[in-house]
Coordinates of N, CA and C in Angstrom, one line a residue:
M292 N -90.2 -9.9 -45.4 CA -88.9 -9.2 -45.3 C -89.2 -7.7 -45.4
D293 N -88.5 -6.9 -44.7 CA -88.6 -5.5 -44.7 C -88.4 -5.0 -46.2
I294 N -89.3 -4.1 -46.6 CA -89.3 -3.6 -48.0 C -88.0 -2.9 -48.4
Q295 N -87.5 -2.1 -47.5 CA -86.2 -1.4 -47.7 C -85.0 -2.3 -47.8
L296 N -85.0 -3.3 -47.0 CA -83.9 -4.3 -47.0 C -84.0 -5.1 -48.3
K297 N -85.2 -5.5 -48.7 CA -85.3 -6.3 -50.0 C -84.9 -5.4 -51.1
R298 N -85.3 -4.1 -51.1 CA -85.0 -3.2 -52.2 C -83.4 -3.1 -52.4
G299 N -82.7 -3.0 -51.2 CA -81.3 -2.9 -51.3 C -80.6 -4.1 -51.8
L300 N -81.2 -5.3 -51.4 CA -80.7 -6.6 -51.8 C -80.9 -6.7 -53.3
L301 N -82.0 -6.4 -53.8 CA -82.3 -6.5 -55.2 C -81.4 -5.6 -56.0
D302 N -81.2 -4.4 -55.5 CA -80.2 -3.5 -56.2 C -78.9 -4.1 -56.4
V303 N -78.4 -4.7 -55.3 CA -77.0 -5.3 -55.4 C -77.0 -6.5 -56.3
C304 N -78.1 -7.3 -56.3 CA -78.2 -8.5 -57.1 C -78.2 -8.1 -58.6
V305 N -78.9 -7.0 -59.0 CA -78.9 -6.5 -60.3 C -77.5 -6.1 -60.7
L306 N -76.8 -5.3 -59.8 CA -75.4 -4.9 -60.1 C -74.5 -6.1 -60.3
A307 N -74.7 -7.1 -59.5 CA -73.9 -8.3 -59.6 C -74.1 -9.1 -60.9
A308 N -75.4 -9.0 -61.4 CA -75.7 -9.7 -62.7 C -75.0 -9.0 -63.9
I309 N -74.6 -7.8 -63.7 CA -73.9 -7.1 -64.9 C -72.5 -6.8 -64.5
K310 N -72.0 -7.4 -63.4 CA -70.6 -7.1 -63.0 C -69.6 -7.5 -64.0
N311 N -69.7 -8.7 -64.6 CA -68.7 -9.2 -65.5 C -68.8 -8.9 -66.9
E312 N -70.1 -8.5 -67.3 CA -70.3 -8.2 -68.7 C -71.6 -7.4 -68.8
D313 N -71.7 -6.5 -69.8 CA -72.9 -5.8 -70.1 C -74.0 -6.7 -70.4
S314 N -75.2 -6.3 -70.0 CA -76.4 -7.2 -70.2 C -77.6 -6.4 -70.5
Y315 N -78.7 -7.1 -70.8 CA -80.0 -6.4 -71.1 C -81.0 -7.1 -70.2
G316 N -82.2 -6.4 -70.1 CA -83.2 -6.8 -69.1 C -83.6 -8.3 -69.1
Y317 N -83.9 -8.9 -70.2 CA -84.3 -10.3 -70.2 C -83.2 -11.2 -69.7
Q318 N -82.0 -10.9 -70.1 CA -80.8 -11.7 -69.7 C -80.6 -11.6 -68.2
I319 N -80.7 -10.3 -67.7 CA -80.5 -10.1 -66.3 C -81.5 -11.0 -65.5
I320 N -82.8 -11.0 -65.9 CA -83.8 -11.8 -65.2 C -83.4 -13.3 -65.2
K321 N -83.0 -13.7 -66.4 CA -82.5 -15.1 -66.6 C -81.4 -15.5 -65.7
D322 N -80.4 -14.6 -65.6 CA -79.2 -14.8 -64.8 C -79.5 -14.8 -63.3
M323 N -80.5 -14.0 -62.9 CA -80.8 -14.0 -61.5 C -81.7 -15.1 -61.1
K324 N -82.4 -15.7 -62.0 CA -83.5 -16.7 -61.7 C -83.1 -17.8 -60.7
P325 N -81.9 -18.4 -60.9 CA -81.5 -19.5 -59.9 C -81.4 -19.0 -58.5
Y326 N -81.2 -17.7 -58.3 CA -81.0 -17.1 -57.0 C -82.2 -16.4 -56.4
V327 N -82.8 -15.6 -57.3 CA -84.0 -14.8 -56.8 C -84.9 -14.5 -58.0
E328 N -86.2 -14.7 -57.8 CA -87.2 -14.4 -58.8 C -87.4 -12.9 -58.9
I329 N -87.3 -12.4 -60.1 CA -87.6 -10.9 -60.3 C -88.4 -10.8 -61.6
S330 N -89.4 -9.9 -61.6 CA -90.2 -9.7 -62.8 C -89.7 -8.5 -63.5
E331 N -90.2 -8.4 -64.8 CA -89.8 -7.2 -65.5 C -90.3 -5.9 -64.8
S332 N -91.5 -6.0 -64.3 CA -92.1 -4.8 -63.6 C -91.3 -4.4 -62.4
T333 N -90.5 -5.3 -61.8 CA -89.7 -5.0 -60.7 C -88.3 -4.5 -61.2
L334 N -87.8 -5.2 -62.2 CA -86.4 -5.0 -62.7 C -86.3 -3.6 -63.3
Y335 N -87.2 -3.2 -64.2 CA -86.9 -1.9 -64.9 C -86.9 -0.7 -64.0
P336 N -87.7 -0.6 -63.0 CA -87.6 0.6 -62.1 C -86.2 0.5 -61.3
I337 N -85.8 -0.7 -61.0 CA -84.5 -0.8 -60.3 C -83.4 -0.3 -61.3
L338 N -83.4 -0.7 -62.5 CA -82.4 -0.3 -63.5 C -82.4 1.2 -63.6
R339 N -83.6 1.8 -63.7 CA -83.7 3.3 -63.8 C -83.1 4.0 -62.6
R340 N -83.4 3.4 -61.4 CA -82.9 4.0 -60.1 C -81.4 3.9 -60.1
L341 N -80.9 2.7 -60.5 CA -79.4 2.5 -60.5 C -78.7 3.4 -61.5
E342 N -79.4 3.7 -62.6 CA -78.8 4.6 -63.6 C -78.8 6.0 -63.0
S343 N -79.9 6.4 -62.4 CA -80.0 7.8 -61.8 C -78.9 8.0 -60.7
A344 N -78.6 6.9 -60.0 CA -77.6 7.0 -58.9 C -76.2 6.8 -59.5
Q345 N -76.1 6.7 -60.8 CA -74.8 6.6 -61.5 C -74.0 5.3 -61.1
L346 N -74.8 4.2 -60.8 CA -74.2 2.9 -60.5 C -74.1 2.1 -61.7
L347 N -74.8 2.5 -62.8 CA -74.7 1.8 -64.1 C -75.0 2.8 -65.2
T348 N -74.5 2.5 -66.4 CA -74.8 3.3 -67.6 C -75.6 2.5 -68.6
V349 N -76.2 3.1 -69.5 CA -77.1 2.4 -70.5 C -76.7 2.9 -71.9
R350 N -76.6 1.9 -72.8 CA -76.4 2.2 -74.2 C -77.4 1.4 -75.0
T351 N -77.8 1.9 -76.1 CA -78.8 1.3 -77.0 C -78.0 0.8 -78.2
A352 N -78.3 -0.5 -78.6 CA -77.7 -1.1 -79.7 C -78.8 -1.9 -80.5
E353 N -78.6 -2.0 -81.8 CA -79.6 -2.8 -82.6 C -79.2 -4.3 -82.4
H354 N -80.3 -5.1 -82.3 CA -80.1 -6.5 -82.2 C -81.3 -7.1 -82.9
H355 N -81.0 -7.8 -84.0 CA -82.0 -8.4 -84.9 C -83.0 -7.4 -85.3
G356 N -82.6 -6.2 -85.7 CA -83.5 -5.2 -86.2 C -84.3 -4.5 -85.1
R357 N -84.1 -4.8 -83.9 CA -84.7 -4.1 -82.8 C -83.7 -3.4 -81.9
L358 N -84.1 -2.3 -81.3 CA -83.2 -1.6 -80.3 C -83.3 -2.3 -79.0
R359 N -82.1 -2.5 -78.4 CA -82.0 -3.2 -77.1 C -81.1 -2.3 -76.2
K360 N -81.6 -2.1 -74.9 CA -80.8 -1.4 -74.0 C -79.8 -2.3 -73.3
Y361 N -78.5 -2.0 -73.3 CA -77.5 -2.7 -72.6 C -77.1 -1.9 -71.4
Y362 N -76.9 -2.6 -70.2 CA -76.5 -2.0 -69.0 C -75.1 -2.3 -68.6
H363 N -74.3 -1.3 -68.2 CA -72.9 -1.5 -67.9 C -72.7 -0.9 -66.5
I364 N -72.0 -1.7 -65.6 CA -71.8 -1.3 -64.2 C -70.6 -0.2 -64.2
T365 N -70.8 0.8 -63.4 CA -69.8 1.8 -63.3 C -68.8 1.5 -62.1
D366 N -67.8 2.3 -62.0 CA -66.9 2.1 -60.8 C -67.7 2.3 -59.5
Q367 N -68.6 3.2 -59.5 CA -69.5 3.4 -58.3 C -70.3 2.2 -58.0
G368 N -70.8 1.5 -59.1 CA -71.6 0.3 -58.9 C -70.7 -0.8 -58.3
L369 N -69.5 -0.9 -58.8 CA -68.6 -1.9 -58.3 C -68.3 -1.6 -56.8
A370 N -68.2 -0.4 -56.5 CA -67.9 0.0 -55.1 C -69.1 -0.3 -54.2
R371 N -70.3 -0.2 -54.8 CA -71.6 -0.5 -54.0 C -71.6 -2.0 -53.7
I372 N -71.2 -2.9 -54.6 CA -71.1 -4.3 -54.4 C -70.1 -4.6 -53.2
E373 N -68.9 -3.9 -53.3 CA -67.9 -4.1 -52.2 C -68.5 -3.7 -50.9
A374 N -69.2 -2.5 -50.9 CA -69.8 -2.0 -49.6 C -70.8 -3.0 -49.1
F375 N -71.6 -3.6 -50.0 CA -72.5 -4.6 -49.6 C -71.9 -5.8 -48.9
K376 N -70.7 -6.3 -49.5 CA -70.0 -7.4 -48.9 C -69.6 -7.1 -47.5
E377 N -69.1 -5.9 -47.3 CA -68.7 -5.5 -45.9 C -69.9 -5.4 -45.0
D378 N -71.0 -4.8 -45.5 CA -72.2 -4.8 -44.7 C -72.7 -6.2 -44.3
W379 N -72.6 -7.1 -45.3 CA -73.1 -8.4 -45.1 C -72.4 -9.1 -43.9
N380 N -71.2 -8.9 -43.7 CA -70.5 -9.5 -42.6 C -71.1 -9.0 -41.3
E381 N -71.5 -7.8 -41.2 CA -72.2 -7.3 -40.0 C -73.6 -7.9 -39.9
I382 N -74.3 -8.0 -41.0 CA -75.6 -8.6 -40.9 C -75.5 -10.1 -40.5
M383 N -74.5 -10.8 -40.9 CA -74.4 -12.2 -40.5 C -74.0 -12.3 -39.1
A384 N -73.3 -11.4 -38.5 CA -73.0 -11.4 -37.1 C -74.2 -11.2 -36.3
I385 N -75.1 -10.3 -36.7 CA -76.4 -10.0 -36.1 C -77.2 -11.3 -36.2
Y386 N -77.3 -11.9 -37.3 CA -78.0 -13.2 -37.5 C -77.6 -14.2 -36.5
R387 N -76.2 -14.4 -36.4 CA -75.7 -15.4 -35.5 C -76.1 -15.1 -34.1
F388 N -76.1 -13.9 -33.7 CA -76.5 -13.5 -32.4 C -78.0 -13.8 -32.1
V389 N -78.8 -13.5 -33.1 CA -80.3 -13.8 -33.0 C -80.6 -15.3 -32.9
V390 N -80.0 -16.1 -33.8 CA -80.2 -17.6 -33.7 C -79.5 -18.3 -32.6
K391 N -78.5 -17.7 -32.0 CA -77.8 -18.3 -30.9 C -78.8 -18.5 -29.7
E392 N -79.6 -17.5 -29.5 CA -80.6 -17.7 -28.4 C -81.6 -18.9 -28.7
D393 N -82.0 -19.0 -30.0 CA -82.8 -20.1 -30.4 C -82.1 -21.5 -30.1
E394 N -80.8 -21.5 -30.5 CA -80.0 -22.7 -30.4 C -79.8 -23.1 -28.9
E395 N -79.6 -22.1 -28.1 CA -79.4 -22.4 -26.7 C -80.7 -22.9 -26.0
N396 N -81.9 -22.5 -26.5 CA -83.1 -23.0 -26.0 C -83.5 -24.4 -26.4
E397 N -82.9 -24.9 -27.4 CA -83.2 -26.3 -27.9 C -82.7 -27.4 -27.0

C-alpha cells in the first residue's frame, strides 16, 4: 500500500479511536487491534503529528501513581473524520471502476 495513503488512513483510525472518549496510548492500540495492527513505535509519532495539527489535545493525569497522557479529539479532528468519510465515497467509486474490468473479464 502506498505509504502516504496508509499514513492518512492510520491518522483517521487513531482519531476514530478517541472520537467518543478520551484515551491513552495502550488503550488506543487495544481498541484498534480488531481492525488494524499498530505498534507503539507507529502510534506515538502519529499522536504527536495529530497534536501538532491541532486535531487532538493532550492532558496528563495521574493513574496508579504514574503519569499518563490522555488524548482528546478536537472539533478539527472530528471534521477530519467527516472529510475522510466523504473522500472514502470517491475512493470506493474508483475501486468499483477498477474491479469492474476484472469482473467483466471473468
